PDB file of C-alpha atoms in Angstrom:
ATOM      1  CA  MET A   1       2.474  14.758 -14.759  1.00 44.00           C
ATOM      2  CA  TRP A   2       4.655  12.105 -16.448  1.00 44.00           C
ATOM      3  CA  CYS A   3       1.523  10.020 -17.091  1.00 47.00           C
ATOM      4  CA  SER A   4       0.687  12.440 -19.997  1.00 42.00           C
ATOM      5  CA  ASN A   5       4.144  11.693 -21.557  1.00 45.00           C
ATOM      6  CA  LEU A   6       3.180   8.111 -21.447  1.00 46.00           C
ATOM      7  CA  ASN A   7       0.221   8.522 -23.636  1.00 45.00           C
ATOM      8  CA  ASN A   8       2.470  10.328 -26.241  1.00 45.00           C
ATOM      9  CA  SER A   9       0.383  13.215 -26.186  1.00 43.00           C
ATOM     10  CA  ARG A  10       0.975  16.985 -25.986  1.00 41.00           C
ATOM     11  CA  SER A  11      -2.230  17.734 -24.082  1.00 41.00           C
ATOM     12  CA  VAL A  12      -2.283  18.304 -20.245  1.00 42.00           C
ATOM     13  CA  TYR A  13      -4.018  15.519 -18.455  1.00 42.00           C
ATOM     14  CA  SER A  14      -5.546  15.594 -15.022  1.00 46.00           C
ATOM     15  CA  VAL A  15      -4.119  13.653 -11.992  1.00 46.00           C
ATOM     16  CA  PHE A  16      -6.749  11.011 -12.778  1.00 55.00           C
ATOM     17  CA  SER A  17      -5.555  10.196 -16.354  1.00 65.00           C
ATOM     18  CA  LEU A  18      -3.593   6.951 -16.602  1.00 69.00           C
ATOM     19  CA  GLY A  19      -1.950   5.467 -19.572  1.00 79.00           C
ATOM     20  CA  VAL A  20      -2.617   1.791 -20.740  1.00 83.00           C
ATOM     21  CA  LYS A  21       0.864   0.852 -19.451  1.00 85.00           C
ATOM     22  CA  GLU A  22       0.336   2.255 -16.146  1.00 88.00           C
ATOM     23  CA  LEU A  23      -3.300   0.723 -15.831  1.00 90.00           C
ATOM     24  CA  SER A  24      -1.777  -2.647 -16.697  1.00 90.00           C
ATOM     25  CA  LEU A  25       0.759  -2.374 -13.932  1.00 93.00           C
ATOM     26  CA  LEU A  26      -1.710  -1.018 -11.334  1.00 94.00           C
ATOM     27  CA  SER A  27      -4.036  -4.009 -12.170  1.00 94.00           C
ATOM     28  CA  MET A  28      -1.253  -6.393 -11.679  1.00 95.00           C
ATOM     29  CA  MET A  29      -0.404  -4.967  -8.355  1.00 96.00           C
ATOM     30  CA  VAL A  30      -3.992  -4.969  -7.302  1.00 96.00           C
ATOM     31  CA  ALA A  31      -4.323  -8.585  -8.313  1.00 96.00           C
ATOM     32  CA  LEU A  32      -0.957  -9.234  -6.350  1.00 95.00           C
ATOM     33  CA  CYS A  33      -2.908  -7.678  -3.206  1.00 96.00           C
ATOM     34  CA  VAL A  34      -5.913  -9.542  -3.671  1.00 95.00           C
ATOM     35  CA  VAL A  35      -4.396 -12.825  -4.147  1.00 95.00           C
ATOM     36  CA  SER A  36      -1.923 -12.635  -1.349  1.00 94.00           C
ATOM     37  CA  ARG A  37      -4.629 -11.161   1.048  1.00 92.00           C
ATOM     38  CA  THR A  38      -6.851 -14.317   0.064  1.00 91.00           C
ATOM     39  CA  PHE A  39      -4.084 -16.825   0.214  1.00 91.00           C
ATOM     40  CA  PHE A  40      -2.889 -15.630   3.495  1.00 89.00           C
ATOM     41  CA  GLN A  41      -6.230 -14.999   5.243  1.00 85.00           C
ATOM     42  CA  PHE A  42      -5.809 -18.123   7.677  1.00 82.00           C
ATOM     43  CA  ILE A  43      -3.226 -16.241   9.362  1.00 83.00           C
ATOM     44  CA  VAL A  44      -4.899 -13.192  11.347  1.00 79.00           C
ATOM     45  CA  ASN A  45      -3.514  -9.999  10.335  1.00 81.00           C
ATOM     46  CA  VAL A  46      -0.324 -11.596   8.689  1.00 88.00           C
ATOM     47  CA  GLN A  47      -0.824 -10.649   4.925  1.00 91.00           C
ATOM     48  CA  PRO A  48       1.716  -8.966   2.558  1.00 95.00           C
ATOM     49  CA  VAL A  49      -0.811  -6.248   1.483  1.00 96.00           C
ATOM     50  CA  THR A  50       0.663  -3.493   3.827  1.00 96.00           C
ATOM     51  CA  ALA A  51       4.318  -4.325   2.639  1.00 97.00           C
ATOM     52  CA  ILE A  52       3.210  -4.298  -0.968  1.00 97.00           C
ATOM     53  CA  LEU A  53       1.429  -0.941  -0.615  1.00 98.00           C
ATOM     54  CA  LEU A  54       4.436   0.433   1.008  1.00 98.00           C
ATOM     55  CA  ILE A  55       6.740  -0.716  -1.686  1.00 97.00           C
ATOM     56  CA  ILE A  56       4.448   0.580  -4.418  1.00 97.00           C
ATOM     57  CA  THR A  57       4.373   4.109  -2.596  1.00 97.00           C
ATOM     58  CA  ILE A  58       8.017   4.163  -1.968  1.00 97.00           C
ATOM     59  CA  TYR A  59       9.104   3.099  -5.375  1.00 95.00           C
ATOM     60  CA  TRP A  60       6.242   4.257  -7.754  1.00 94.00           C
ATOM     61  CA  GLY A  61       4.045   6.871  -5.933  1.00 94.00           C
ATOM     62  CA  ALA A  62       1.463   7.682  -3.124  1.00 95.00           C
ATOM     63  CA  TYR A  63      -1.243   8.071  -5.938  1.00 94.00           C
ATOM     64  CA  GLN A  64      -0.708   4.499  -7.239  1.00 95.00           C
ATOM     65  CA  GLY A  65      -0.400   3.253  -3.734  1.00 96.00           C
ATOM     66  CA  LEU A  66      -3.767   4.643  -2.619  1.00 97.00           C
ATOM     67  CA  LEU A  67      -5.365   3.350  -5.798  1.00 96.00           C
ATOM     68  CA  VAL A  68      -4.070  -0.150  -5.222  1.00 97.00           C
ATOM     69  CA  SER A  69      -5.126  -0.037  -1.691  1.00 97.00           C
ATOM     70  CA  ILE A  70      -8.765   1.166  -2.299  1.00 97.00           C
ATOM     71  CA  LEU A  71      -9.103  -1.446  -5.106  1.00 96.00           C
ATOM     72  CA  SER A  72      -7.619  -4.321  -3.397  1.00 96.00           C
ATOM     73  CA  ILE A  73      -9.625  -3.653   0.002  1.00 96.00           C
ATOM     74  CA  LEU A  74     -12.750  -3.286  -1.770  1.00 96.00           C
ATOM     75  CA  ILE A  75     -12.420  -6.334  -3.915  1.00 96.00           C
ATOM     76  CA  THR A  76     -11.347  -8.660  -1.131  1.00 94.00           C
ATOM     77  CA  ASN A  77     -14.128  -7.223   1.184  1.00 93.00           C
ATOM     78  CA  PHE A  78     -16.790  -8.009  -1.428  1.00 92.00           C
ATOM     79  CA  TYR A  79     -16.150 -11.824  -0.650  1.00 88.00           C
ATOM     80  CA  MET A  80     -14.677 -11.644   2.790  1.00 88.00           C
ATOM     81  CA  GLY A  81     -17.247  -9.287   4.051  1.00 87.00           C
ATOM     82  CA  MET A  82     -18.104  -5.755   4.035  1.00 91.00           C
ATOM     83  CA  GLY A  83     -18.768  -3.704   7.169  1.00 86.00           C
ATOM     84  CA  VAL A  84     -17.718  -0.504   9.046  1.00 85.00           C
ATOM     85  CA  TRP A  85     -14.124  -2.111   8.951  1.00 88.00           C
ATOM     86  CA  THR A  86     -13.951  -1.607   5.285  1.00 93.00           C
ATOM     87  CA  ILE A  87     -14.229   2.244   5.987  1.00 93.00           C
ATOM     88  CA  ALA A  88     -11.676   1.918   8.783  1.00 93.00           C
ATOM     89  CA  GLN A  89      -9.376  -0.134   6.335  1.00 94.00           C
ATOM     90  CA  VAL A  90      -9.562   2.461   3.497  1.00 96.00           C
ATOM     91  CA  ALA A  91      -9.060   5.303   5.766  1.00 96.00           C
ATOM     92  CA  THR A  92      -6.204   3.667   7.708  1.00 97.00           C
ATOM     93  CA  TYR A  93      -4.339   2.838   4.232  1.00 97.00           C
ATOM     94  CA  PHE A  94      -4.927   6.419   3.248  1.00 97.00           C
ATOM     95  CA  LEU A  95      -3.164   7.850   6.312  1.00 97.00           C
ATOM     96  CA  LEU A  96      -0.298   5.217   6.071  1.00 97.00           C
ATOM     97  CA  ILE A  97       0.304   5.802   2.542  1.00 98.00           C
ATOM     98  CA  SER A  98       0.066   9.565   2.942  1.00 97.00           C
ATOM     99  CA  LEU A  99       2.689   9.419   5.750  1.00 97.00           C
ATOM    100  CA  THR A 100       4.934   6.955   3.435  1.00 97.00           C
ATOM    101  CA  GLY A 101       4.700   9.469   0.612  1.00 97.00           C
ATOM    102  CA  LEU A 102       6.036  12.057   2.896  1.00 97.00           C
ATOM    103  CA  LEU A 103       8.818   9.763   4.337  1.00 97.00           C
ATOM    104  CA  LYS A 104      10.001   8.838   0.858  1.00 96.00           C
ATOM    105  CA  LYS A 105      11.123  12.342   0.262  1.00 96.00           C
ATOM    106  CA  ILE A 106      13.971  11.860   2.845  1.00 96.00           C
ATOM    107  CA  PRO A 107      16.939  10.428   0.964  1.00 96.00           C
ATOM    108  CA  LYS A 108      18.219   8.308   4.013  1.00 97.00           C
ATOM    109  CA  PHE A 109      14.750   6.503   4.200  1.00 97.00           C
ATOM    110  CA  LYS A 110      14.501   6.068   0.320  1.00 93.00           C
ATOM    111  CA  GLN A 111      17.972   4.521   0.210  1.00 94.00           C
ATOM    112  CA  SER A 112      17.905   2.222   3.098  1.00 96.00           C
ATOM    113  CA  ILE A 113      15.869  -0.961   2.971  1.00 96.00           C
ATOM    114  CA  LEU A 114      16.584  -1.583   6.721  1.00 97.00           C
ATOM    115  CA  ILE A 115      14.980   1.594   7.726  1.00 97.00           C
ATOM    116  CA  GLN A 116      12.142   0.937   5.472  1.00 98.00           C
ATOM    117  CA  ALA A 117      11.537  -2.548   6.812  1.00 98.00           C
ATOM    118  CA  ILE A 118      11.726  -1.217  10.396  1.00 98.00           C
ATOM    119  CA  TYR A 119       9.120   1.343   9.357  1.00 98.00           C
ATOM    120  CA  ALA A 120       7.066  -1.448   7.831  1.00 98.00           C
ATOM    121  CA  GLY A 121       6.883  -2.907  11.229  1.00 97.00           C
ATOM    122  CA  ILE A 122       5.903   0.274  12.922  1.00 97.00           C
ATOM    123  CA  THR A 123       3.023   0.597  10.346  1.00 97.00           C
ATOM    124  CA  GLY A 124       1.810  -2.948  11.519  1.00 95.00           C
ATOM    125  CA  LEU A 125       1.370  -1.475  14.969  1.00 96.00           C
ATOM    126  CA  LEU A 126       0.067   1.861  13.812  1.00 97.00           C
ATOM    127  CA  PHE A 127      -2.505   0.048  11.536  1.00 95.00           C
ATOM    128  CA  GLY A 128      -4.139  -1.471  14.638  1.00 93.00           C
ATOM    129  CA  PHE A 129      -4.316   1.735  16.587  1.00 95.00           C
ATOM    130  CA  LEU A 130      -5.691   3.744  13.471  1.00 95.00           C
ATOM    131  CA  ILE A 131      -8.281   0.984  12.780  1.00 92.00           C
ATOM    132  CA  SER A 132      -9.403   1.019  16.416  1.00 91.00           C
ATOM    133  CA  ALA A 133      -9.471   4.756  16.516  1.00 92.00           C
ATOM    134  CA  ILE A 134     -11.462   5.077  13.332  1.00 91.00           C
ATOM    135  CA  GLN A 135     -13.888   2.425  14.189  1.00 88.00           C
ATOM    136  CA  ALA A 136     -14.464   3.880  17.842  1.00 87.00           C
ATOM    137  CA  PRO A 137     -17.302   6.237  16.679  1.00 86.00           C
ATOM    138  CA  PHE A 138     -19.225   3.509  15.192  1.00 82.00           C
ATOM    139  CA  LEU A 139     -18.526   0.964  18.178  1.00 79.00           C
ATOM    140  CA  GLY A 140     -18.901   3.388  21.002  1.00 82.00           C
ATOM    141  CA  ILE A 141     -16.146   5.528  22.216  1.00 84.00           C
ATOM    142  CA  SER A 142     -15.888   3.818  25.505  1.00 86.00           C
ATOM    143  CA  ALA A 143     -15.260   0.465  23.439  1.00 82.00           C
ATOM    144  CA  PHE A 144     -11.880   2.156  22.029  1.00 87.00           C
ATOM    145  CA  LEU A 145      -9.397   1.139  24.767  1.00 88.00           C
ATOM    146  CA  PRO A 146     -10.725  -2.321  25.391  1.00 88.00           C
ATOM    147  CA  TYR A 147     -11.132  -3.013  21.611  1.00 85.00           C
ATOM    148  CA  TYR A 148      -7.343  -1.579  20.995  1.00 91.00           C
ATOM    149  CA  LEU A 149      -5.933  -3.322  23.982  1.00 92.00           C
ATOM    150  CA  ALA A 150      -7.429  -6.837  22.871  1.00 91.00           C
ATOM    151  CA  GLY A 151      -5.867  -6.257  19.421  1.00 90.00           C
ATOM    152  CA  ILE A 152      -2.280  -5.530  20.427  1.00 94.00           C
ATOM    153  CA  PRO A 153      -1.152  -9.267  19.929  1.00 95.00           C
ATOM    154  CA  VAL A 154      -2.724  -9.319  16.395  1.00 94.00           C
ATOM    155  CA  ASP A 155      -0.926  -5.847  15.729  1.00 95.00           C
ATOM    156  CA  VAL A 156       2.412  -7.403  16.768  1.00 96.00           C
ATOM    157  CA  MET A 157       1.895 -10.269  14.462  1.00 96.00           C
ATOM    158  CA  HIS A 158       1.026  -7.761  11.686  1.00 95.00           C
ATOM    159  CA  ALA A 159       4.239  -5.887  12.377  1.00 97.00           C
ATOM    160  CA  VAL A 160       6.282  -8.921  12.283  1.00 96.00           C
ATOM    161  CA  GLY A 161       4.668 -10.157   9.227  1.00 96.00           C
ATOM    162  CA  ASN A 162       5.248  -6.823   7.458  1.00 97.00           C
ATOM    163  CA  VAL A 163       8.955  -6.770   8.235  1.00 97.00           C
ATOM    164  CA  VAL A 164       9.321 -10.259   6.846  1.00 97.00           C
ATOM    165  CA  PHE A 165       7.186  -9.666   3.763  1.00 97.00           C
ATOM    166  CA  TYR A 166       8.842  -6.387   3.221  1.00 98.00           C
ATOM    167  CA  LEU A 167      12.349  -7.897   3.244  1.00 98.00           C
ATOM    168  CA  LEU A 168      11.169 -10.708   1.098  1.00 97.00           C
ATOM    169  CA  LEU A 169       9.261  -8.661  -1.505  1.00 97.00           C
ATOM    170  CA  THR A 170      11.138  -5.500  -1.811  1.00 97.00           C
ATOM    171  CA  PRO A 171      14.044  -6.898  -4.091  1.00 96.00           C
ATOM    172  CA  VAL A 172      11.668  -8.163  -6.630  1.00 96.00           C
ATOM    173  CA  LEU A 173       8.992  -5.455  -6.414  1.00 96.00           C
ATOM    174  CA  LYS A 174      11.520  -2.578  -6.366  1.00 95.00           C
ATOM    175  CA  LYS A 175      13.160  -4.010  -9.302  1.00 94.00           C
ATOM    176  CA  LEU A 176      10.024  -4.280 -11.317  1.00 93.00           C
ATOM    177  CA  LEU A 177       8.671  -0.952 -10.421  1.00 92.00           C
ATOM    178  CA  THR A 178      11.935   1.137 -11.016  1.00 90.00           C
ATOM    179  CA  GLU A 179      12.908  -0.705 -14.309  1.00 91.00           C
ATOM    180  CA  THR A 180       9.436  -0.525 -15.748  1.00 89.00           C
ATOM    181  CA  ILE A 181       8.995   3.314 -14.842  1.00 85.00           C
ATOM    182  CA  ARG A 182      12.546   3.834 -16.129  1.00 88.00           C
ATOM    183  CA  LYS A 183      11.674   2.077 -19.239  1.00 88.00           C
ATOM    184  CA  TRP A 184       8.388   4.133 -19.752  1.00 83.00           C
ATOM    185  CA  ARG A 185      10.259   7.301 -19.245  1.00 81.00           C
ATOM    186  CA  ARG A 186      12.730   6.539 -21.845  1.00 82.00           C
ATOM    187  CA  ALA A 187      10.209   5.513 -24.430  1.00 80.00           C
ATOM    188  CA  SER A 188       8.366   8.637 -23.615  1.00 78.00           C
ATOM    189  CA  ASN A 189      11.430  10.891 -24.019  1.00 77.00           C
ATOM    190  CA  GLY A 190      12.706   9.281 -27.032  1.00 62.00           C
TER     191      GLY A 190
END
Protein backbone atom coordinates (compact mmCIF):
# COMPACT_ATOMS: atom_id res chain seq x y z
CA MET A 1 0.00 0.00 0.00
CA TRP A 2 1.56 3.25 -1.09
CA CYS A 3 0.00 5.08 1.88
CA SER A 4 2.72 3.60 4.08
CA ASN A 5 5.36 5.13 1.80
CA LEU A 6 3.78 8.56 2.29
CA ASN A 7 4.37 8.31 6.01
CA ASN A 8 8.11 7.70 5.40
CA SER A 9 7.95 4.59 7.52
CA ARG A 10 9.16 1.08 6.86
CA SER A 11 6.37 -0.59 8.84
CA VAL A 12 3.34 -2.15 7.20
CA TYR A 13 0.11 -0.20 7.50
CA SER A 14 -3.41 -1.49 7.23
CA VAL A 15 -5.70 -0.36 4.44
CA PHE A 16 -7.24 2.12 6.92
CA SER A 17 -3.98 3.94 7.58
CA LEU A 18 -3.84 7.31 5.88
CA GLY A 19 -1.08 9.86 5.87
CA VAL A 20 -1.58 13.52 6.72
CA LYS A 21 -1.25 14.52 3.07
CA GLU A 22 -3.87 12.02 1.95
CA LEU A 23 -6.22 13.00 4.78
CA SER A 24 -5.96 16.67 3.83
CA LEU A 25 -6.78 15.95 0.18
CA LEU A 26 -9.64 13.66 1.23
CA SER A 27 -10.96 16.44 3.47
CA MET A 28 -10.87 18.90 0.61
CA MET A 29 -12.77 16.47 -1.63
CA VAL A 30 -15.39 15.89 1.09
CA ALA A 31 -15.74 19.66 1.52
CA LEU A 32 -16.12 20.07 -2.25
CA CYS A 33 -18.91 17.45 -2.30
CA VAL A 34 -20.69 18.93 0.72
CA VAL A 35 -20.53 22.52 -0.56
CA SER A 36 -21.54 21.58 -4.11
CA ARG A 37 -24.43 19.39 -2.94
CA THR A 38 -25.65 22.18 -0.67
CA PHE A 39 -25.19 24.88 -3.32
CA PHE A 40 -27.15 22.97 -5.97
CA GLN A 41 -29.85 21.53 -3.68
CA PHE A 42 -32.48 23.82 -5.25
CA ILE A 43 -32.23 21.76 -8.48
CA VAL A 44 -33.65 18.32 -7.72
CA ASN A 45 -31.02 15.60 -8.23
CA VAL A 46 -28.68 17.83 -10.25
CA GLN A 47 -25.57 18.15 -8.13
CA PRO A 48 -21.92 17.53 -8.98
CA VAL A 49 -21.42 14.95 -6.20
CA THR A 50 -21.71 11.85 -8.40
CA ALA A 51 -19.36 13.33 -11.01
CA ILE A 52 -16.82 14.27 -8.32
CA LEU A 53 -16.97 10.78 -6.80
CA LEU A 54 -16.46 9.16 -10.21
CA ILE A 55 -13.46 11.41 -10.89
CA ILE A 56 -11.95 10.59 -7.48
CA THR A 57 -12.47 6.87 -8.04
CA ILE A 58 -11.03 6.84 -11.56
CA TYR A 59 -8.02 9.07 -10.93
CA TRP A 60 -7.25 8.30 -7.28
CA GLY A 61 -8.91 5.10 -6.12
CA ALA A 62 -12.10 3.29 -5.12
CA TYR A 63 -11.17 3.37 -1.43
CA GLN A 64 -10.84 7.16 -1.51
CA GLY A 65 -14.06 7.46 -3.52
CA LEU A 66 -15.90 5.37 -0.92
CA LEU A 67 -14.56 7.42 1.98
CA VAL A 68 -15.52 10.72 0.34
CA SER A 69 -18.98 9.41 -0.58
CA ILE A 70 -19.81 8.14 2.90
CA LEU A 71 -18.55 11.26 4.67
CA SER A 72 -20.18 13.72 2.27
CA ILE A 73 -23.56 11.91 2.38
CA LEU A 74 -23.54 11.72 6.19
CA ILE A 75 -22.45 15.35 6.63
CA THR A 76 -24.99 16.79 4.20
CA ASN A 77 -27.80 14.57 5.47
CA PHE A 78 -27.19 15.80 9.02
CA TYR A 79 -28.75 19.11 8.03
CA MET A 80 -30.75 18.13 4.91
CA GLY A 81 -32.43 15.29 6.75
CA MET A 82 -31.60 11.73 7.73
CA GLY A 83 -33.81 8.81 6.91
CA VAL A 84 -33.99 5.47 5.13
CA TRP A 85 -32.73 7.28 2.03
CA THR A 86 -29.36 7.85 3.76
CA ILE A 87 -28.80 4.08 3.92
CA ALA A 88 -29.90 3.80 0.29
CA GLN A 89 -27.58 6.65 -0.79
CA VAL A 90 -24.55 5.15 0.94
CA ALA A 91 -25.31 1.67 -0.45
CA THR A 92 -25.93 3.04 -3.95
CA TYR A 93 -22.68 4.99 -3.99
CA PHE A 94 -20.87 1.91 -2.68
CA LEU A 95 -22.17 -0.09 -5.67
CA LEU A 96 -21.46 2.66 -8.23
CA ILE A 97 -17.95 3.31 -6.90
CA SER A 98 -17.20 -0.42 -6.83
CA LEU A 99 -18.34 -0.72 -10.46
CA THR A 100 -16.27 2.33 -11.40
CA GLY A 101 -13.24 0.82 -9.65
CA LEU A 102 -13.57 -2.25 -11.86
CA LEU A 103 -14.12 -0.26 -15.07
CA LYS A 104 -11.08 1.95 -14.50
CA LYS A 105 -8.91 -1.14 -14.96
CA ILE A 106 -9.94 -1.16 -18.63
CA PRO A 107 -7.37 1.01 -20.45
CA LYS A 108 -9.83 2.38 -23.03
CA PHE A 109 -12.21 3.47 -20.25
CA LYS A 110 -9.47 5.15 -18.20
CA GLN A 111 -8.06 7.02 -21.21
CA SER A 112 -11.30 8.35 -22.73
CA ILE A 113 -13.04 11.25 -21.02
CA LEU A 114 -15.90 10.92 -23.50
CA ILE A 115 -16.54 7.29 -22.50
CA GLN A 116 -16.28 8.32 -18.84
CA ALA A 117 -18.80 11.14 -19.39
CA ILE A 118 -21.25 8.75 -21.04
CA TYR A 119 -20.75 6.38 -18.11
CA ALA A 120 -21.41 9.31 -15.73
CA GLY A 121 -24.76 9.78 -17.47
CA ILE A 122 -25.55 6.09 -17.14
CA THR A 123 -24.74 6.25 -13.42
CA GLY A 124 -27.40 8.95 -13.04
CA LEU A 125 -30.01 6.53 -14.37
CA LEU A 126 -28.54 3.61 -12.44
CA PHE A 127 -28.52 5.69 -9.24
CA GLY A 128 -32.30 6.17 -9.42
CA PHE A 129 -32.93 2.48 -10.02
CA LEU A 130 -30.62 1.38 -7.19
CA ILE A 131 -32.05 3.91 -4.71
CA SER A 132 -35.56 2.68 -5.50
CA ALA A 133 -34.55 -0.99 -5.24
CA ILE A 134 -32.68 -0.52 -1.95
CA GLN A 135 -35.57 1.45 -0.40
CA ALA A 136 -38.21 -1.02 -1.62
CA PRO A 137 -38.00 -3.32 1.43
CA PHE A 138 -38.52 -0.28 3.68
CA LEU A 139 -41.34 1.26 1.62
CA GLY A 140 -42.96 -1.99 0.57
CA ILE A 141 -42.02 -4.15 -2.40
CA SER A 142 -45.30 -3.30 -4.14
CA ALA A 143 -44.31 0.39 -4.05
CA PHE A 144 -41.06 -0.21 -5.97
CA LEU A 145 -42.40 0.06 -9.53
CA PRO A 146 -44.56 3.19 -9.02
CA TYR A 147 -41.79 4.82 -6.97
CA TYR A 148 -39.17 4.03 -9.60
CA LEU A 149 -41.33 5.09 -12.57
CA ALA A 150 -42.27 8.36 -10.87
CA GLY A 151 -38.57 9.10 -10.42
CA ILE A 152 -37.49 8.56 -14.04
CA PRO A 153 -37.73 12.26 -15.04
CA VAL A 154 -35.57 13.17 -12.04
CA ASP A 155 -33.14 10.37 -12.95
CA VAL A 156 -32.83 11.80 -16.46
CA MET A 157 -32.02 15.21 -14.93
CA HIS A 158 -29.41 13.49 -12.75
CA ALA A 159 -27.91 11.77 -15.81
CA VAL A 160 -27.70 15.00 -17.85
CA GLY A 161 -26.28 16.87 -14.85
CA ASN A 162 -23.66 14.16 -14.34
CA VAL A 163 -22.47 14.44 -17.95
CA VAL A 164 -22.26 18.25 -17.78
CA PHE A 165 -20.52 18.31 -14.40
CA TYR A 166 -18.19 15.50 -15.42
CA LEU A 167 -17.05 17.33 -18.53
CA LEU A 168 -16.62 20.60 -16.59
CA LEU A 169 -14.84 19.18 -13.54
CA THR A 170 -12.66 16.42 -14.97
CA PRO A 171 -9.92 18.64 -16.46
CA VAL A 172 -9.38 20.44 -13.14
CA LEU A 173 -9.81 17.54 -10.71
CA LYS A 174 -7.93 15.04 -12.86
CA LYS A 175 -4.95 17.39 -12.98
CA LEU A 176 -5.15 18.09 -9.24
CA LEU A 177 -5.36 14.42 -8.30
CA THR A 178 -2.81 13.01 -10.73
CA GLU A 179 -0.21 15.73 -10.11
CA THR A 180 -0.64 15.59 -6.32
CA ILE A 181 -0.34 11.79 -6.24
CA ARG A 182 2.67 11.90 -8.59
CA LYS A 183 4.32 14.45 -6.31
CA TRP A 184 3.65 12.29 -3.23
CA ARG A 185 5.12 9.23 -4.91
CA ARG A 186 8.24 11.12 -5.99
CA ALA A 187 8.72 12.47 -2.47
CA SER A 188 8.32 9.05 -0.90
CA ASN A 189 10.77 7.45 -3.35
CA GLY A 190 13.40 9.95 -3.22
